[in-house]
Amino acid sequence: MIKLVSQNTLPRCRAGGQEDLELIMSFGNTPLADALLTESQLGQPEYFAPLELAFSPSSALVQITQSVPPEILFCRSYPYYSSVSPSLMEHFCRSALAILQARQLGPQSLVIEAASNDGYMLRNFVKAGIPVLGIDPASGPVAAAREAGISTMEAFFNLELAQQLAATGQRADLFLANNVLAHVPDLNGFVAGIHTVLKPTGIAVIEVPYVVDLVDRCEFDTIYHQHLCYFSVTALDRLFRQHQLYLNRVERTQIHGGSLRLFVEPQAAVESSVRQLLQMEACLLYTS
């Protein structure tokens, strides 16, 4: 049985709000990834939703046109636990150690992570004696994180929550967001929340899959309803600048078929790694 999620076709761009989306490809109506059915659920209605990939020339953002409610995607028996993957654990342990080496974090610091899952990354900072706050909407992973001694809120990170945290003095020296920015329906609200909760001297370290790798490696299987956006450096640079944040450094990694690690700050200090990728993407767009 099929239950279609009704949404308008080709809405405004998620980043810039323009009505300029150009359809790239339609995959038709598809079921939701990670909605793994038990035997008893096979006869019940199953969510299907249109899966259409589009591009906004003004924002340079590749995106899908439909938004399935996040409560459906992430809150109901969400099956994904980050710490079950040894390669993922190693990847983010190395990232955490590099951050600890580069930043002067201590007992008076605060590390906040959006979509912290079961505490897979924050445990590295807890081990170093640094206060942390995880934020995740999935009750199972949140319970696992709390069991491991990692302070975690069961909630979606957004601008309203960021304002509440800032109002109570909980502002981040380090804000982490790994593989969540692509999942956010209110992209501008999320990024505005980062600016709100980040200290003026703080830094956000964010990882997202890279759309250039998606195209080059024909990774069509990474296009699904949880992934609302497919980021280039060009789109990210424009998005952050809309909210007084600056993409100052970027690293390419091989995780998830090719990703970007972004270093974002309230002050501009743009390094060559960003300028080189912006130039490369401009050339790709010009020659495509």
mmCIF file of C-alpha atoms in Angstrom:
data_model
loop_
_atom_site.group_PDB
_atom_site.id
_atom_site.type_symbol
_atom_site.label_atom_id
_atom_site.label_comp_id
_atom_site.label_asym_id
_atom_site.label_seq_id
_atom_site.Cartn_x
_atom_site.Cartn_y
_atom_site.Cartn_z
ATOM 1 C CA MET A 1 0.000 0.000 0.000
ATOM 2 C CA ILE A 2 1.177 3.522 -0.770
ATOM 3 C CA LYS A 3 0.722 6.757 1.133
ATOM 4 C CA LEU A 4 1.910 9.720 -0.923
ATOM 5 C CA VAL A 5 3.328 12.734 0.884
ATOM 6 C CA SER A 6 1.669 15.713 -0.747
ATOM 7 C CA GLN A 7 4.017 18.624 -1.471
ATOM 8 C CA ASN A 8 4.190 21.362 -4.084
ATOM 9 C CA THR A 9 6.400 20.633 -7.074
ATOM 10 C CA LEU A 10 9.437 22.847 -7.650
ATOM 11 C CA PRO A 11 9.092 25.125 -4.613
ATOM 12 C CA ARG A 12 11.403 28.013 -3.789
ATOM 13 C CA CYS A 13 15.109 27.362 -3.329
ATOM 14 C CA ARG A 14 15.920 26.149 0.188
ATOM 15 C CA ALA A 15 18.882 28.531 0.493
ATOM 16 C CA GLY A 16 17.973 31.718 -1.321
ATOM 17 C CA GLY A 17 14.189 31.527 -1.577
ATOM 18 C CA GLN A 18 14.185 32.204 -5.326
ATOM 19 C CA GLU A 19 11.670 30.616 -7.686
ATOM 20 C CA ASP A 20 14.377 29.492 -10.081
ATOM 21 C CA LEU A 21 14.685 25.734 -9.539
ATOM 22 C CA GLU A 22 15.575 23.771 -12.651
ATOM 23 C CA LEU A 23 14.663 20.078 -12.642
ATOM 24 C CA ILE A 24 17.682 17.802 -13.139
ATOM 25 C CA MET A 25 16.103 14.369 -12.739
ATOM 26 C CA SER A 26 12.982 12.685 -11.403
ATOM 27 C CA PHE A 27 13.197 9.267 -9.745
ATOM 28 C CA GLY A 28 9.410 8.993 -9.465
ATOM 29 C CA ASN A 29 7.625 8.069 -6.232
ATOM 30 C CA THR A 30 9.912 6.100 -3.932
ATOM 31 C CA PRO A 31 9.702 4.695 -0.391
ATOM 32 C CA LEU A 32 11.665 6.300 2.420
ATOM 33 C CA ALA A 33 15.227 5.158 3.029
ATOM 34 C CA ASP A 34 15.877 3.747 6.527
ATOM 35 C CA ALA A 35 12.161 3.055 7.000
ATOM 36 C CA LEU A 36 12.860 -0.643 7.441
ATOM 37 C CA LEU A 37 9.637 -2.610 7.813
ATOM 38 C CA THR A 38 9.073 -5.494 10.166
ATOM 39 C CA GLU A 39 7.083 -8.510 9.005
ATOM 40 C CA SER A 40 4.025 -7.259 10.889
ATOM 41 C CA GLN A 41 4.186 -3.929 9.043
ATOM 42 C CA LEU A 42 4.231 -5.345 5.513
ATOM 43 C CA GLY A 43 0.446 -5.085 5.128
ATOM 44 C CA GLN A 44 0.258 -1.538 6.474
ATOM 45 C CA PRO A 45 0.394 1.689 4.424
ATOM 46 C CA GLU A 46 3.940 2.695 3.511
ATOM 47 C CA TYR A 47 5.104 6.224 2.866
ATOM 48 C CA PHE A 48 6.123 6.982 -0.693
ATOM 49 C CA ALA A 49 7.073 10.464 -1.860
ATOM 50 C CA PRO A 50 8.229 12.068 -5.108
ATOM 51 C CA LEU A 51 12.022 12.171 -5.452
ATOM 52 C CA GLU A 52 13.061 14.998 -7.779
ATOM 53 C CA LEU A 53 16.515 16.550 -8.018
ATOM 54 C CA ALA A 54 16.780 20.229 -8.954
ATOM 55 C CA PHE A 55 19.317 23.071 -9.181
ATOM 56 C CA SER A 56 19.084 26.747 -8.268
ATOM 57 C CA PRO A 57 21.393 28.902 -10.439
ATOM 58 C CA SER A 58 21.176 31.830 -8.010
ATOM 59 C CA SER A 59 22.283 29.909 -4.900
ATOM 60 C CA ALA A 60 24.258 27.175 -6.725
ATOM 61 C CA LEU A 61 22.450 24.646 -4.521
ATOM 62 C CA VAL A 62 21.446 21.191 -5.746
ATOM 63 C CA GLN A 63 18.408 19.992 -3.812
ATOM 64 C CA ILE A 64 15.397 17.726 -3.888
ATOM 65 C CA THR A 65 12.023 19.370 -4.258
ATOM 66 C CA GLN A 66 10.070 17.509 -1.559
ATOM 67 C CA SER A 67 10.375 17.644 2.234
ATOM 68 C CA VAL A 68 9.103 14.660 4.179
ATOM 69 C CA PRO A 69 8.393 15.744 7.785
ATOM 70 C CA PRO A 70 11.548 15.146 9.858
ATOM 71 C CA GLU A 71 9.445 13.571 12.604
ATOM 72 C CA ILE A 72 8.714 10.762 10.135
ATOM 73 C CA LEU A 73 12.305 10.429 8.945
ATOM 74 C CA PHE A 74 14.201 10.620 12.234
ATOM 75 C CA CYS A 75 12.021 10.122 15.284
ATOM 76 C CA ARG A 76 10.138 6.864 14.802
ATOM 77 C CA SER A 77 12.400 3.922 15.729
ATOM 78 C CA TYR A 78 15.315 5.547 13.911
ATOM 79 C CA PRO A 79 17.665 2.605 13.233
ATOM 80 C CA TYR A 80 20.986 4.381 12.645
ATOM 81 C CA TYR A 81 23.639 4.320 15.380
ATOM 82 C CA SER A 82 26.907 5.938 14.335
ATOM 83 C CA SER A 83 29.124 3.998 16.716
ATOM 84 C CA VAL A 84 28.400 0.634 15.055
ATOM 85 C CA SER A 85 30.713 1.604 12.171
ATOM 86 C CA PRO A 86 34.435 1.179 13.041
ATOM 87 C CA SER A 87 35.510 3.229 10.016
ATOM 88 C CA LEU A 88 33.165 6.074 10.985
ATOM 89 C CA MET A 89 34.405 5.993 14.579
ATOM 90 C CA GLU A 90 38.022 6.154 13.414
ATOM 91 C CA HIS A 91 37.265 8.994 11.005
ATOM 92 C CA PHE A 92 35.627 11.202 13.644
ATOM 93 C CA CYS A 93 38.122 10.273 16.345
ATOM 94 C CA ARG A 94 40.886 11.586 14.073
ATOM 95 C CA SER A 95 38.825 14.709 13.423
ATOM 96 C CA ALA A 96 38.271 15.296 17.142
ATOM 97 C CA LEU A 97 41.957 14.814 17.958
ATOM 98 C CA ALA A 98 42.944 17.266 15.218
ATOM 99 C CA ILE A 99 40.522 19.851 16.600
ATOM 100 C CA LEU A 100 41.808 19.324 20.137
ATOM 101 C CA GLN A 101 45.349 19.863 18.898
ATOM 102 C CA ALA A 102 44.440 23.014 16.959
ATOM 103 C CA ARG A 103 42.084 24.706 19.427
ATOM 104 C CA GLN A 104 42.700 25.656 23.048
ATOM 105 C CA LEU A 105 39.759 23.845 24.607
ATOM 106 C CA GLY A 106 39.544 23.110 28.311
ATOM 107 C CA PRO A 107 37.207 22.694 31.290
ATOM 108 C CA GLN A 108 35.718 26.166 30.714
ATOM 109 C CA SER A 109 34.924 25.452 27.055
ATOM 110 C CA LEU A 110 31.716 24.049 25.599
ATOM 111 C CA VAL A 111 31.364 21.740 22.614
ATOM 112 C CA ILE A 112 27.878 21.510 21.110
ATOM 113 C CA GLU A 113 27.016 18.950 18.447
ATOM 114 C CA ALA A 114 23.838 18.927 16.380
ATOM 115 C CA ALA A 115 22.695 15.442 15.331
ATOM 116 C CA SER A 116 25.054 13.943 17.900
ATOM 117 C CA ASN A 117 23.425 10.511 17.558
ATOM 118 C CA ASP A 118 24.801 8.126 20.214
ATOM 119 C CA GLY A 119 27.722 10.373 21.169
ATOM 120 C CA TYR A 120 30.120 8.810 18.671
ATOM 121 C CA MET A 121 32.223 12.006 18.396
ATOM 122 C CA LEU A 122 31.501 13.867 21.622
ATOM 123 C CA ARG A 123 32.953 11.000 23.663
ATOM 124 C CA ASN A 124 36.404 12.117 22.476
ATOM 125 C CA PHE A 125 35.902 15.536 24.074
ATOM 126 C CA VAL A 126 34.397 14.068 27.253
ATOM 127 C CA LYS A 127 37.504 11.888 27.537
ATOM 128 C CA ALA A 128 39.622 15.066 27.325
ATOM 129 C CA GLY A 129 37.646 16.663 30.189
ATOM 130 C CA ILE A 130 35.768 19.175 28.031
ATOM 131 C CA PRO A 131 32.068 19.896 28.701
ATOM 132 C CA VAL A 132 29.763 18.852 25.861
ATOM 133 C CA LEU A 133 26.132 19.070 24.852
ATOM 134 C CA GLY A 134 24.684 16.735 22.271
ATOM 135 C CA ILE A 135 21.425 17.510 20.456
ATOM 136 C CA ASP A 136 19.548 14.789 18.588
ATOM 137 C CA PRO A 137 15.861 14.018 17.920
ATOM 138 C CA ALA A 138 16.102 10.195 17.893
ATOM 139 C CA SER A 139 15.236 8.683 21.280
ATOM 140 C CA GLY A 140 17.239 5.455 20.853
ATOM 141 C CA PRO A 141 20.606 7.067 20.067
ATOM 142 C CA VAL A 142 19.958 9.759 22.700
ATOM 143 C CA ALA A 143 19.418 7.079 25.345
ATOM 144 C CA ALA A 144 22.637 5.343 24.276
ATOM 145 C CA ALA A 145 24.566 8.630 24.536
ATOM 146 C CA ARG A 146 23.197 9.379 27.993
ATOM 147 C CA GLU A 147 24.047 5.849 29.102
ATOM 148 C CA ALA A 148 27.621 6.571 28.015
ATOM 149 C CA GLY A 149 27.689 9.700 30.180
ATOM 150 C CA ILE A 150 27.291 12.208 27.359
ATOM 151 C CA SER A 151 24.932 15.100 28.129
ATOM 152 C CA THR A 152 22.344 15.040 25.339
ATOM 153 C CA MET A 153 19.076 16.839 24.564
ATOM 154 C CA GLU A 154 16.361 15.004 22.638
ATOM 155 C CA ALA A 155 15.455 17.736 20.162
ATOM 156 C CA PHE A 156 16.019 19.089 16.678
ATOM 157 C CA PHE A 157 18.632 21.844 16.490
ATOM 158 C CA ASN A 158 17.124 25.014 15.030
ATOM 159 C CA LEU A 159 17.185 28.772 15.522
ATOM 160 C CA GLU A 160 14.658 28.710 18.364
ATOM 161 C CA LEU A 161 16.677 26.163 20.335
ATOM 162 C CA ALA A 162 19.886 28.082 19.635
ATOM 163 C CA GLN A 163 18.300 31.235 21.028
ATOM 164 C CA GLN A 164 17.226 29.370 24.162
ATOM 165 C CA LEU A 165 20.730 28.010 24.676
ATOM 166 C CA ALA A 166 22.369 31.397 24.128
ATOM 167 C CA ALA A 167 19.917 33.051 26.526
ATOM 168 C CA THR A 168 21.019 30.645 29.274
ATOM 169 C CA GLY A 169 24.710 31.264 28.610
ATOM 170 C CA GLN A 170 25.310 28.038 26.684
ATOM 171 C CA ARG A 171 27.356 29.279 23.756
ATOM 172 C CA ALA A 172 29.812 27.069 21.929
ATOM 173 C CA ASP A 173 33.551 27.366 21.570
ATOM 174 C CA LEU A 174 33.159 24.514 19.096
ATOM 175 C CA PHE A 175 29.992 23.612 17.209
ATOM 176 C CA LEU A 176 29.900 20.276 15.388
ATOM 177 C CA ALA A 177 27.462 19.174 12.699
ATOM 178 C CA ASN A 178 28.402 16.024 10.812
ATOM 179 C CA ASN A 179 26.205 14.797 7.976
ATOM 180 C CA VAL A 180 23.178 16.740 9.173
ATOM 181 C CA LEU A 181 23.153 19.972 7.139
ATOM 182 C CA ALA A 182 21.861 18.074 4.100
ATOM 183 C CA HIS A 183 18.948 16.758 6.200
ATOM 184 C CA VAL A 184 17.583 20.115 7.360
ATOM 185 C CA PRO A 185 14.317 21.443 5.840
ATOM 186 C CA ASP A 186 14.887 24.965 7.251
ATOM 187 C CA LEU A 187 18.426 25.440 6.004
ATOM 188 C CA ASN A 188 18.595 29.145 6.826
ATOM 189 C CA GLY A 189 17.177 28.620 10.305
ATOM 190 C CA PHE A 190 19.807 25.986 11.049
ATOM 191 C CA VAL A 191 22.703 28.171 9.884
ATOM 192 C CA ALA A 192 21.290 31.196 11.720
ATOM 193 C CA GLY A 193 21.177 28.961 14.788
ATOM 194 C CA ILE A 194 24.872 28.203 14.402
ATOM 195 C CA HIS A 195 25.646 31.929 14.325
ATOM 196 C CA THR A 196 23.448 32.471 17.388
ATOM 197 C CA VAL A 197 24.946 29.741 19.561
ATOM 198 C CA LEU A 198 28.580 30.204 18.510
ATOM 199 C CA LYS A 199 30.849 32.437 20.573
ATOM 200 C CA PRO A 200 32.512 35.311 18.650
ATOM 201 C CA THR A 201 35.806 33.421 18.979
ATOM 202 C CA GLY A 202 34.224 30.028 18.303
ATOM 203 C CA ILE A 203 34.370 27.780 15.280
ATOM 204 C CA ALA A 204 31.935 25.411 13.619
ATOM 205 C CA VAL A 205 33.321 22.235 12.069
ATOM 206 C CA ILE A 206 30.814 20.707 9.691
ATOM 207 C CA GLU A 207 30.941 17.724 7.361
ATOM 208 C CA VAL A 208 28.741 17.289 4.294
ATOM 209 C CA PRO A 209 28.882 14.990 1.258
ATOM 210 C CA TYR A 210 30.383 16.772 -1.768
ATOM 211 C CA VAL A 211 28.186 17.122 -4.840
ATOM 212 C CA VAL A 212 31.216 17.113 -7.166
ATOM 213 C CA ASP A 213 32.112 13.623 -5.935
ATOM 214 C CA LEU A 214 28.476 12.559 -6.312
ATOM 215 C CA VAL A 215 28.538 13.570 -9.984
ATOM 216 C CA ASP A 216 32.048 12.323 -10.773
ATOM 217 C CA ARG A 217 31.414 8.912 -9.168
ATOM 218 C CA CYS A 218 27.771 8.591 -10.279
ATOM 219 C CA GLU A 219 26.639 8.140 -6.672
ATOM 220 C CA PHE A 220 22.936 8.252 -7.513
ATOM 221 C CA ASP A 221 22.199 5.946 -4.573
ATOM 222 C CA THR A 222 22.994 8.831 -2.178
ATOM 223 C CA ILE A 223 19.991 10.772 -3.497
ATOM 224 C CA TYR A 224 17.058 10.058 -1.181
ATOM 225 C CA HIS A 225 14.525 11.828 0.996
ATOM 226 C CA GLN A 226 16.771 12.333 4.024
ATOM 227 C CA HIS A 227 19.284 14.183 1.826
ATOM 228 C CA LEU A 228 17.462 17.394 0.973
ATOM 229 C CA CYS A 229 20.588 19.240 -0.266
ATOM 230 C CA TYR A 230 23.763 18.332 -2.184
ATOM 231 C CA PHE A 231 26.443 20.878 -1.477
ATOM 232 C CA SER A 232 29.157 22.547 -3.472
ATOM 233 C CA VAL A 233 31.666 24.924 -1.897
ATOM 234 C CA THR A 234 30.080 27.698 -3.945
ATOM 235 C CA ALA A 235 26.639 27.066 -2.447
ATOM 236 C CA LEU A 236 28.034 26.722 1.071
ATOM 237 C CA ASP A 237 30.069 29.926 0.857
ATOM 238 C CA ARG A 238 26.993 31.863 -0.244
ATOM 239 C CA LEU A 239 24.799 30.247 2.403
ATOM 240 C CA PHE A 240 27.113 30.992 5.325
ATOM 241 C CA ARG A 241 27.707 34.583 4.236
ATOM 242 C CA GLN A 242 23.941 35.178 4.328
ATOM 243 C CA HIS A 243 24.218 34.636 8.097
ATOM 244 C CA GLN A 244 27.433 36.533 8.888
ATOM 245 C CA LEU A 245 29.503 33.353 8.908
ATOM 246 C CA TYR A 246 32.541 32.647 6.785
ATOM 247 C CA LEU A 247 33.814 29.434 5.252
ATOM 248 C CA ASN A 248 37.492 29.917 6.037
ATOM 249 C CA ARG A 249 38.941 26.479 5.376
ATOM 250 C CA VAL A 250 37.829 23.266 3.733
ATOM 251 C CA GLU A 251 39.262 19.758 3.605
ATOM 252 C CA ARG A 252 38.202 16.985 1.262
ATOM 253 C CA THR A 253 37.742 13.525 2.792
ATOM 254 C CA GLN A 254 36.822 10.125 1.377
ATOM 255 C CA ILE A 255 34.097 9.315 3.926
ATOM 256 C CA HIS A 256 30.586 8.685 2.516
ATOM 257 C CA GLY A 257 31.830 8.550 -1.054
ATOM 258 C CA GLY A 258 33.552 11.937 -0.835
ATOM 259 C CA SER A 259 32.847 14.713 1.655
ATOM 260 C CA LEU A 260 33.863 18.207 2.705
ATOM 261 C CA ARG A 261 35.022 19.169 6.184
ATOM 262 C CA LEU A 262 34.164 22.836 6.642
ATOM 263 C CA PHE A 263 35.703 25.275 9.110
ATOM 264 C CA VAL A 264 33.265 28.155 9.622
ATOM 265 C CA GLU A 265 33.772 31.224 11.817
ATOM 266 C CA PRO A 266 32.118 34.577 12.584
ATOM 267 C CA GLN A 267 35.169 36.416 11.200
ATOM 268 C CA ALA A 268 36.495 36.163 7.656
ATOM 269 C CA ALA A 269 39.958 34.595 7.246
ATOM 270 C CA VAL A 270 39.478 32.704 4.008
ATOM 271 C CA GLU A 271 42.309 30.313 3.167
ATOM 272 C CA SER A 272 43.525 29.087 -0.210
ATOM 273 C CA SER A 273 41.742 25.739 0.223
ATOM 274 C CA VAL A 274 38.410 27.561 -0.163
ATOM 275 C CA ARG A 275 39.527 29.826 -3.008
ATOM 276 C CA GLN A 276 40.925 26.885 -4.994
ATOM 277 C CA LEU A 277 37.717 24.866 -4.777
ATOM 278 C CA LEU A 278 35.612 27.898 -5.670
ATOM 279 C CA GLN A 279 37.766 28.392 -8.746
ATOM 280 C CA MET A 280 37.589 24.698 -9.669
ATOM 281 C CA GLU A 281 33.797 24.691 -9.370
ATOM 282 C CA ALA A 282 33.505 27.831 -11.484
ATOM 283 C CA CYS A 283 35.502 26.089 -14.200
ATOM 284 C CA LEU A 284 33.328 22.966 -13.986
ATOM 285 C CA LEU A 285 30.167 25.036 -14.291
ATOM 286 C CA TYR A 286 31.576 27.013 -17.222
ATOM 287 C CA THR A 287 32.657 23.905 -19.147
ATOM 288 C CA SER A 288 29.586 21.758 -18.370
#
